[in-house]
Short mmCIF file of C-alpha atoms in Angstrom, two decimals:
data_model
loop_
_atom_site.label_atom_id
_atom_site.label_comp_id
_atom_site.label_asym_id
_atom_site.label_seq_id
_atom_site.Cartn_x
_atom_site.Cartn_y
_atom_site.Cartn_z
CA MET A 31 179.12 73.35 73.39
CA LYS A 32 177.72 76.85 73.43
CA LYS A 33 174.54 77.60 71.58
CA LYS A 34 174.50 79.38 68.27
CA ILE A 35 174.34 83.13 67.91
CA LEU A 36 172.28 83.60 64.78
CA SER A 37 174.54 81.46 62.61
CA LEU A 38 177.34 78.92 62.81
CA LEU A 39 179.67 81.39 61.14
CA ILE A 40 179.15 84.07 63.76
CA THR A 41 179.50 81.48 66.52
CA SER A 42 182.81 80.27 65.15
CA LEU A 43 184.16 83.77 64.86
CA MET A 44 182.93 84.62 68.34
CA VAL A 45 184.62 81.66 69.98
CA LEU A 46 187.90 82.56 68.31
CA SER A 47 187.67 86.20 69.29
CA LEU A 48 186.76 85.46 72.88
CA ALA A 49 189.71 83.10 73.18
CA ALA A 50 192.18 85.49 71.59
CA CYS A 51 193.86 88.59 73.01
CA ASN A 52 192.45 91.88 71.77
CA SER A 53 192.59 95.56 72.53
CA LYS A 54 189.75 95.43 75.07
CA GLN A 55 190.94 92.98 77.71
CA SER A 56 188.61 92.55 80.67
CA THR A 57 189.75 93.67 84.10
CA ALA A 58 186.47 92.84 85.82
CA ILE A 59 186.83 92.63 89.57
CA GLY A 60 186.71 89.46 91.59
CA ALA A 61 185.07 89.18 94.98
CA GLU A 62 188.35 90.00 96.71
CA GLU A 63 189.19 93.06 94.60
CA SER A 64 188.35 96.68 95.34
CA THR A 65 185.36 98.35 93.72
CA GLU A 66 186.78 101.84 94.29
CA GLN A 67 186.11 103.81 91.11
CA THR A 68 188.98 105.42 89.21
CA VAL A 69 188.92 107.11 85.83
CA THR A 70 191.05 104.91 83.59
CA ASN A 71 190.50 106.72 80.30
CA LYS A 72 189.73 110.33 79.46
CA ASP A 73 187.83 109.29 76.33
CA PRO A 74 184.02 109.11 76.73
CA LEU A 75 182.38 105.78 77.45
CA GLU A 76 180.73 104.63 74.25
CA VAL A 77 177.02 103.99 74.85
CA ILE A 78 174.55 102.90 72.17
CA ILE A 79 170.76 102.78 72.22
CA TRP A 80 168.10 102.42 69.51
CA ASP A 81 165.51 105.08 70.40
CA THR A 82 166.10 108.69 69.34
CA ASN A 83 163.18 109.82 71.49
CA GLN A 84 165.04 108.80 74.64
CA GLN A 85 168.45 110.21 73.73
CA GLU A 86 168.01 113.75 75.06
CA GLY A 87 166.72 112.70 78.47
CA LEU A 88 169.28 109.95 78.93
CA GLN A 89 172.11 112.26 77.89
CA GLU A 90 170.97 114.72 80.55
CA ILE A 91 171.16 111.95 83.14
CA CYS A 92 174.60 110.94 81.86
CA ASP A 93 175.80 114.56 81.97
CA LEU A 94 174.93 114.58 85.68
CA PHE A 95 177.01 111.41 85.98
CA THR A 96 179.94 113.19 84.33
CA GLN A 97 179.62 116.10 86.75
CA GLU A 98 179.67 113.64 89.65
CA THR A 99 182.49 111.35 88.50
CA GLY A 100 184.43 113.10 85.74
CA ILE A 101 183.68 110.17 83.42
CA LYS A 102 182.38 111.40 80.06
CA VAL A 103 179.59 109.56 78.25
CA ASP A 104 178.75 109.63 74.54
CA ILE A 105 175.30 108.24 73.68
CA GLN A 106 174.87 107.18 70.07
CA VAL A 107 171.57 106.09 68.49
CA LYS A 108 171.26 103.30 65.92
CA ASP A 109 168.06 102.13 64.28
CA TRP A 110 166.80 98.75 65.52
CA ASP A 111 168.27 96.61 62.72
CA SER A 112 171.61 98.44 62.65
CA TYR A 113 171.84 98.17 66.42
CA TRP A 114 171.78 94.38 66.47
CA THR A 115 173.96 94.12 63.38
CA LEU A 116 176.56 96.23 65.18
CA LEU A 117 176.41 94.09 68.32
CA GLU A 118 176.59 90.85 66.34
CA ALA A 119 179.63 92.11 64.43
CA GLY A 120 181.21 93.32 67.65
CA ALA A 121 180.59 90.01 69.37
CA SER A 122 182.35 88.15 66.59
CA GLY A 123 185.11 90.71 66.06
CA GLY A 124 185.87 91.62 69.66
CA ASP A 125 185.06 95.33 69.38
CA MET A 126 181.90 96.32 71.21
CA PRO A 127 180.54 99.55 72.71
CA ASP A 128 181.19 99.88 76.43
CA VAL A 129 177.55 100.10 77.55
CA PHE A 130 174.35 99.29 75.69
CA TRP A 131 170.74 98.21 76.00
CA MET A 132 169.86 94.53 76.21
CA HIS A 133 166.49 93.09 75.11
CA SER A 134 164.69 89.86 76.02
CA ASN A 135 164.85 88.75 72.37
CA ASN A 136 168.61 88.38 72.60
CA SER A 137 169.65 88.39 76.25
CA GLN A 138 170.02 84.64 76.71
CA MET A 139 172.36 84.29 73.75
CA TYR A 140 174.59 87.13 74.85
CA MET A 141 174.69 86.00 78.48
CA ASN A 142 175.44 82.39 77.59
CA ASN A 143 178.27 83.36 75.25
CA ASP A 144 180.16 85.55 77.73
CA ILE A 145 179.51 88.78 75.84
CA LEU A 146 178.10 90.69 78.80
CA LEU A 147 179.97 91.79 81.90
CA LYS A 148 178.98 89.70 84.92
CA LEU A 149 177.69 92.07 87.60
CA ASP A 150 177.38 89.83 90.69
CA ASP A 151 180.33 91.20 92.65
CA TYR A 152 179.55 94.79 91.78
CA ILE A 153 175.92 94.43 92.86
CA GLU A 154 176.90 92.69 96.09
CA LYS A 155 179.09 95.65 97.13
CA SER A 156 176.79 98.41 95.88
CA ASP A 157 174.82 100.63 98.23
CA LYS A 158 172.64 101.86 95.33
CA ILE A 159 171.55 98.68 93.55
CA ASP A 160 169.29 96.13 95.25
CA LEU A 161 167.60 93.95 92.64
CA SER A 162 164.62 93.37 94.93
CA ASN A 163 163.61 96.95 94.09
CA TYR A 164 162.83 96.00 90.49
CA MET A 165 160.17 93.79 88.93
CA ASP A 166 161.17 90.15 89.39
CA GLU A 167 160.20 89.36 85.80
CA ILE A 168 162.56 92.00 84.40
CA VAL A 169 165.43 90.91 86.65
CA GLU A 170 164.89 87.32 85.47
CA LEU A 171 165.27 88.35 81.82
CA TYR A 172 168.90 89.27 82.49
CA THR A 173 169.83 86.44 84.84
CA TRP A 174 171.74 83.39 83.58
CA ASN A 175 172.84 80.44 85.70
CA GLY A 176 172.26 82.48 88.83
CA SER A 177 174.37 85.47 87.71
CA TYR A 178 173.27 88.97 86.72
CA TYR A 179 174.21 90.64 83.44
CA ALA A 180 172.12 93.83 83.29
CA ILE A 181 170.59 96.46 85.53
CA PRO A 182 166.86 96.90 84.75
CA LYS A 183 166.23 100.15 82.90
CA ASP A 184 162.47 100.29 82.41
CA TYR A 185 159.28 98.36 81.93
CA ASP A 186 156.50 99.00 79.46
CA THR A 187 152.80 98.36 78.99
CA ILE A 188 150.37 98.80 76.09
CA ALA A 189 147.43 101.22 75.87
CA LEU A 190 144.94 102.48 73.29
CA TRP A 191 145.62 105.81 71.57
CA TYR A 192 142.65 107.52 69.94
CA ASN A 193 141.92 110.68 67.98
CA LYS A 194 139.45 112.78 69.99
CA THR A 195 138.65 115.01 67.02
CA MET A 196 137.66 112.06 64.83
CA PHE A 197 135.52 110.61 67.63
CA ASP A 198 133.81 113.98 68.12
CA GLU A 199 133.09 114.35 64.41
CA ALA A 200 131.59 110.85 64.33
CA GLY A 201 129.53 111.46 67.47
CA LEU A 202 131.18 108.57 69.31
CA SER A 203 132.08 108.35 72.98
CA TYR A 204 135.76 108.06 73.79
CA PRO A 205 137.25 104.66 74.71
CA ASP A 206 137.29 103.86 78.42
CA GLU A 207 137.71 100.94 80.85
CA THR A 208 134.37 99.41 79.75
CA TRP A 209 135.56 98.82 76.18
CA THR A 210 135.91 95.28 74.85
CA TRP A 211 137.70 94.29 71.67
CA ASP A 212 134.24 94.07 70.07
CA ASP A 213 133.65 97.70 71.01
CA LEU A 214 136.93 98.65 69.40
CA TYR A 215 135.99 96.84 66.19
CA GLU A 216 132.56 98.47 65.99
CA ALA A 217 134.00 101.95 66.58
CA ALA A 218 136.82 101.33 64.09
CA VAL A 219 134.32 100.42 61.35
CA LYS A 220 132.25 103.55 62.05
CA LEU A 221 135.38 105.71 61.93
CA THR A 222 136.48 104.33 58.56
CA LYS A 223 135.52 106.50 55.57
CA ASP A 224 134.62 105.00 52.22
CA ASP A 225 136.84 107.42 50.30
CA GLY A 226 140.00 106.10 52.01
CA SER A 227 140.80 109.40 53.72
CA GLN A 228 140.40 107.98 57.23
CA TYR A 229 140.59 104.55 58.84
CA GLY A 230 139.49 103.33 62.23
CA PHE A 231 142.58 101.36 63.18
CA ALA A 232 146.07 100.35 62.06
CA LEU A 233 148.45 97.49 62.79
CA ASN A 234 150.98 95.40 60.91
CA PRO A 235 152.97 92.17 61.43
CA SER A 236 156.02 94.00 62.76
CA ASN A 237 153.93 95.44 65.59
CA ASP A 238 153.48 92.33 67.68
CA GLN A 239 154.01 93.28 71.34
CA ASP A 240 152.01 96.45 70.95
CA THR A 241 149.16 95.00 68.84
CA TYR A 242 148.01 91.46 68.20
CA TYR A 243 149.92 89.78 71.04
CA ASN A 244 147.61 91.58 73.47
CA MET A 245 144.52 90.38 71.63
CA VAL A 246 145.83 86.81 71.56
CA TYR A 247 146.52 86.61 75.29
CA SER A 248 143.32 88.37 76.37
CA MET A 249 141.31 85.91 74.26
CA GLY A 250 142.95 82.92 75.95
CA GLY A 251 145.64 82.09 73.40
CA ASN A 252 149.42 82.28 73.53
CA ILE A 253 152.38 82.89 71.26
CA ILE A 254 154.73 80.44 72.97
CA SER A 255 154.22 77.88 75.73
CA GLU A 256 155.13 78.67 79.32
CA ASP A 257 158.25 76.50 79.05
CA HIS A 258 159.32 78.47 75.92
CA LYS A 259 159.49 75.30 73.82
CA THR A 260 156.31 75.19 71.71
CA SER A 261 154.54 77.62 69.40
CA GLY A 262 151.06 78.77 70.30
CA TYR A 263 150.06 79.95 66.83
CA ASP A 264 148.02 76.78 66.23
CA ASN A 265 146.22 77.11 69.57
CA GLU A 266 142.46 77.31 69.05
CA ASN A 267 142.14 80.54 71.03
CA THR A 268 145.14 82.07 69.29
CA ILE A 269 143.54 81.39 65.93
CA LYS A 270 140.28 82.93 67.16
CA ALA A 271 142.16 86.08 68.13
CA MET A 272 144.05 86.19 64.86
CA GLU A 273 140.82 85.87 62.91
CA TYR A 274 139.57 88.87 64.86
CA VAL A 275 142.73 90.64 63.73
CA GLY A 276 141.94 89.66 60.16
CA LYS A 277 138.41 91.06 60.43
CA LEU A 278 139.76 94.31 61.84
CA ILE A 279 142.30 94.63 59.03
CA LYS A 280 139.73 93.87 56.34
CA ASP A 281 137.03 96.25 57.57
CA ALA A 282 138.79 99.16 59.26
CA CYS A 283 142.49 99.42 58.36
CA PRO A 284 144.59 100.88 55.55
CA SER A 285 146.12 98.44 53.10
CA SER A 286 148.75 96.09 54.48
CA THR A 287 151.34 97.75 52.24
CA THR A 288 150.52 101.19 53.65
CA MET A 289 150.67 99.97 57.25
CA SER A 290 153.94 98.15 56.69
CA GLU A 291 155.73 100.88 54.76
CA THR A 292 154.42 103.89 56.68
CA GLY A 293 154.21 102.62 60.25
CA THR A 294 151.23 102.84 62.58
CA ASP A 295 152.71 105.66 64.68
CA VAL A 296 153.21 107.81 61.57
CA LEU A 297 149.67 107.06 60.40
CA MET A 298 148.37 108.17 63.79
CA GLN A 299 150.46 111.32 63.88
CA SER A 300 149.40 112.29 60.36
CA GLY A 301 145.67 112.03 61.13
CA THR A 302 145.11 109.04 58.86
CA VAL A 303 143.82 106.59 61.49
CA ALA A 304 141.58 107.04 64.52
CA MET A 305 143.12 104.44 66.85
CA ILE A 306 146.22 102.37 67.46
CA THR A 307 147.44 100.30 70.37
CA GLN A 308 150.93 101.41 71.29
CA GLY A 309 153.62 100.88 73.91
CA SER A 310 154.53 103.38 76.58
CA TRP A 311 157.95 103.76 74.94
CA MET A 312 156.36 105.85 72.15
CA THR A 313 155.05 108.54 74.47
CA ALA A 314 158.23 110.64 74.40
CA GLY A 315 157.92 110.87 70.62
CA PHE A 316 154.20 111.68 70.73
CA LEU A 317 154.91 114.49 73.19
CA GLN A 318 157.03 116.13 70.49
CA ASN A 319 154.22 116.00 67.91
CA ASP A 320 151.87 119.00 67.88
CA TYR A 321 149.11 117.11 66.06
CA MET A 322 149.06 114.38 68.70
CA LYS A 323 149.01 116.88 71.56
CA GLU A 324 146.12 118.79 70.01
CA ASN A 325 143.95 115.90 68.85
CA CYS A 326 144.77 112.69 70.69
CA ASP A 327 144.66 110.97 74.04
CA VAL A 328 145.15 107.50 75.51
CA ALA A 329 142.90 104.97 77.29
CA ILE A 330 143.44 101.63 78.97
CA ILE A 331 143.62 98.69 76.56
CA PRO A 332 140.30 96.84 75.89
CA PHE A 333 139.43 93.42 77.34
CA ASP A 334 137.83 90.31 75.85
CA ALA A 335 134.09 90.00 76.52
CA GLN A 336 134.20 86.20 76.87
CA THR A 337 137.31 85.65 78.99
CA LYS A 338 136.84 88.90 80.93
CA GLU A 339 140.61 89.35 80.72
CA ARG A 340 142.38 92.59 79.92
CA VAL A 341 145.99 91.81 78.99
CA SER A 342 148.90 94.09 78.30
CA LEU A 343 152.16 92.69 77.07
CA CYS A 344 155.05 93.82 79.22
CA ASN A 345 158.77 93.96 78.63
CA GLY A 346 161.76 95.72 80.11
CA LEU A 347 165.20 96.70 78.87
CA GLY A 348 168.43 96.26 80.78
CA TRP A 349 171.65 98.30 80.87
CA SER A 350 174.57 95.99 80.09
CA ALA A 351 178.32 96.38 79.62
CA TYR A 352 180.74 94.54 77.35
CA ALA A 353 182.52 91.68 79.13
CA LYS A 354 185.87 92.59 77.58
CA THR A 355 185.75 96.34 77.98
CA ASP A 356 189.02 97.79 79.24
CA ARG A 357 187.04 100.02 81.63
CA PRO A 358 184.78 97.68 83.62
CA ASP A 359 184.79 99.82 86.75
CA ASP A 360 183.80 102.92 84.79
CA CYS A 361 181.06 100.95 83.05
CA TRP A 362 179.75 99.68 86.37
CA ALA A 363 179.75 103.19 87.80
CA LEU A 364 177.51 104.26 84.91
CA LEU A 365 175.21 101.24 85.23
CA GLU A 366 174.91 101.86 88.95
CA TRP A 367 174.09 105.52 88.32
CA LEU A 368 171.46 104.75 85.67
CA GLY A 369 169.82 102.11 87.87
CA SER A 370 169.81 104.10 91.10
CA LYS A 371 166.48 105.19 92.54
CA GLU A 372 167.37 108.86 92.04
CA MET A 373 168.18 108.50 88.34
CA GLN A 374 165.29 106.11 87.69
CA LEU A 375 163.04 108.78 89.18
CA LYS A 376 164.78 111.38 87.01
CA GLN A 377 164.18 109.23 83.92
CA ALA A 378 160.47 109.15 84.73
CA GLU A 379 160.24 112.86 85.53
CA LEU A 380 161.89 113.75 82.22
CA GLY A 381 159.27 111.68 80.39
CA VAL A 382 161.90 109.39 78.89
CA THR A 383 159.85 106.28 79.72
CA MET A 384 158.42 104.34 82.63
CA SER A 385 161.17 103.25 85.01
CA ALA A 386 162.03 99.79 86.26
CA TYR A 387 162.60 100.85 89.87
CA GLN A 388 159.40 100.16 91.78
CA ASN A 389 157.13 103.10 92.63
CA THR A 390 158.89 105.62 90.39
CA SER A 391 156.61 105.54 87.34
CA ASP A 392 153.97 107.81 88.88
CA ALA A 393 156.45 110.58 88.11
CA TRP A 394 156.31 109.55 84.44
CA VAL A 395 152.50 109.80 84.48
CA ASN A 396 152.81 113.37 85.78
CA CYS A 397 155.45 114.47 83.27
CA THR A 398 152.74 115.96 81.01
CA ASP A 399 149.19 117.27 81.06
CA ASN A 400 148.70 116.53 77.37
CA PHE A 401 147.87 112.84 77.68
CA ASN A 402 146.22 110.53 80.20
CA LEU A 403 149.34 108.45 80.80
CA GLN A 404 147.67 106.88 83.83
CA ALA A 405 146.13 104.50 81.28
CA TYR A 406 149.49 102.74 81.09
CA LEU A 407 149.62 102.16 84.83
CA ASP A 408 145.95 101.25 85.31
CA ILE A 409 146.59 97.81 83.80
CA THR A 410 148.73 97.03 86.85
CA LYS A 411 145.77 97.61 89.19
CA GLU A 412 142.65 95.61 89.97
CA SER A 413 139.78 96.18 87.59
CA SER A 414 136.02 96.23 88.18
CA ASN A 415 133.01 94.44 86.70
CA ASP A 416 134.70 91.03 87.09
CA VAL A 417 137.41 91.99 84.60
CA THR A 418 140.91 90.73 85.36
CA ASN A 419 143.84 93.00 84.56
CA GLN A 420 147.00 91.11 83.72
CA LEU A 421 150.54 91.81 82.57
CA VAL A 422 152.09 89.12 80.37
CA LEU A 423 155.82 89.14 79.78
CA ARG A 424 156.71 89.46 76.10
CA PRO A 425 157.07 85.94 74.64
CA TYR A 426 160.68 84.88 74.28
CA SER A 427 163.02 81.92 73.97
CA TYR A 428 166.77 81.46 73.64
CA ASN A 429 166.81 83.05 70.18
CA SER A 430 163.46 84.81 69.83
CA THR A 431 164.67 86.99 66.98
CA VAL A 432 164.67 84.07 64.53
CA TRP A 433 161.05 83.07 64.96
CA SER A 434 159.62 86.53 65.68
CA SER A 435 161.17 87.88 62.47
CA ALA A 436 159.96 84.86 60.53
CA ALA A 437 156.45 85.44 61.91
CA GLN A 438 156.42 88.92 60.43
CA THR A 439 157.24 87.48 57.02
CA ALA A 440 154.77 84.62 57.31
CA LEU A 441 151.90 86.76 58.55
CA ALA A 442 152.39 89.42 55.86
CA LYS A 443 150.43 87.32 53.38
CA ALA A 444 147.55 87.00 55.85
CA TRP A 445 147.57 90.77 56.38
CA ALA A 446 147.26 91.17 52.60
CA ASP A 447 144.58 88.44 52.27
CA THR A 448 142.83 87.94 55.60
CA SER A 449 141.04 84.81 54.39
CA LEU A 450 144.42 83.08 54.76
CA MET A 451 144.80 83.94 58.47
CA LYS A 452 143.83 80.60 60.02
CA GLN A 453 145.91 78.42 57.71
CA THR A 454 148.84 80.83 57.90
CA CYS A 455 148.88 80.53 61.69
CA ILE A 456 148.68 76.74 61.56
CA ASP A 457 151.48 76.52 59.00
CA TYR A 458 153.66 79.00 60.83
CA ALA A 459 153.35 77.08 64.12
CA GLN A 460 155.30 74.23 62.51
CA GLU A 461 157.99 76.61 61.26
CA MET A 462 158.28 78.21 64.68
CA ASN A 463 158.51 74.84 66.41
CA ALA A 464 161.35 73.87 64.09
CA ALA A 465 163.18 77.11 64.90
CA ILE A 466 162.79 76.57 68.64
CA ALA A 467 164.01 72.97 68.31
CA LYS A 468 167.23 74.20 66.70
CA GLU A 469 167.92 76.37 69.72
CA ASN A 470 168.53 73.25 71.77
CA ASN A 471 170.99 71.67 69.34
#
């Protein structure tokens, strides 16, 4: 019996729709069939993503694809929640976009339920796609039972953004590779003004990969066990890291309500906070903000003084196609184009984001002189002073969305009252374990 997709109701509808005939019947090739590309429909391929900041650059790349093949592409942007609601509804109703992004939170469910086009035969016959050219960890995210269901699009790391003007006014040295999390805390307190006009740092429960996850792993804790079956929130080192988070919130951050409702990136761009940790995916947006370009820069993420470990969470998106699209060959042609070395390099050069194809992200670093984007790549290199640099893949399980969303709700009370942090983590570990257990039923 196939595993659940978010609810028994959606699963039931999905099984019925996948078994029934609908307007988008799959004509995916078999090993013996030709992969020669033909335009089967003059209408544009429907592509959806969730990041407005990447739309312009990706559309430029897709326009080049249209010039090359004659196949038109229409990229539409949905906000994060609407994006997954649309895909869930499409999975149950049999009407999905042709091509879309896939995320580690959801990939296993969609692969296991035959929602994504299987790419094995296409990849085998392609002269542009060799999966050995991408990070193994990202390829693995979109592999199920030995088959491939996405072409890696990008990978990301986390770095520390800081306001140079605020540091100058406070007489503080800028963050650098010698900074520990203790250094960040001390600077954040000094940069926080009593009148509430300026705070040293900002984070909230919805920012996990780009904030407290990094602190947890660098301090020796974990969010989920290596076998993806047990919560790490009650781990002693995880609790130590989360209590550090609580101290930071209490002494150097805006109110939890402000951080939740406004967003840390907006607080940074408005000159309200002096520092945030943020993923490389936000750089395209920051490059469009005059305040950020004039006042801010980026440094490598701090390390823990005790463990001597500097950890950046890492993730990567994949380009997938709908299994029942009536234009599988056209979809593959687009996926192949987007994943090719030339277009991955183009993605980096345009500043869209770091690219998944190995040795292309240096072009992303050089896409601007405004920020020290090398800070995002330095985590992938050896450090000095006995500090270990490490990338940790974003924690996931079969249905990560359930427990990661629940964590945001559970931790909100600890953000509002940091004295509750330890007990909140202990209590939530049980809730998370119960959610993971249901994934196997």
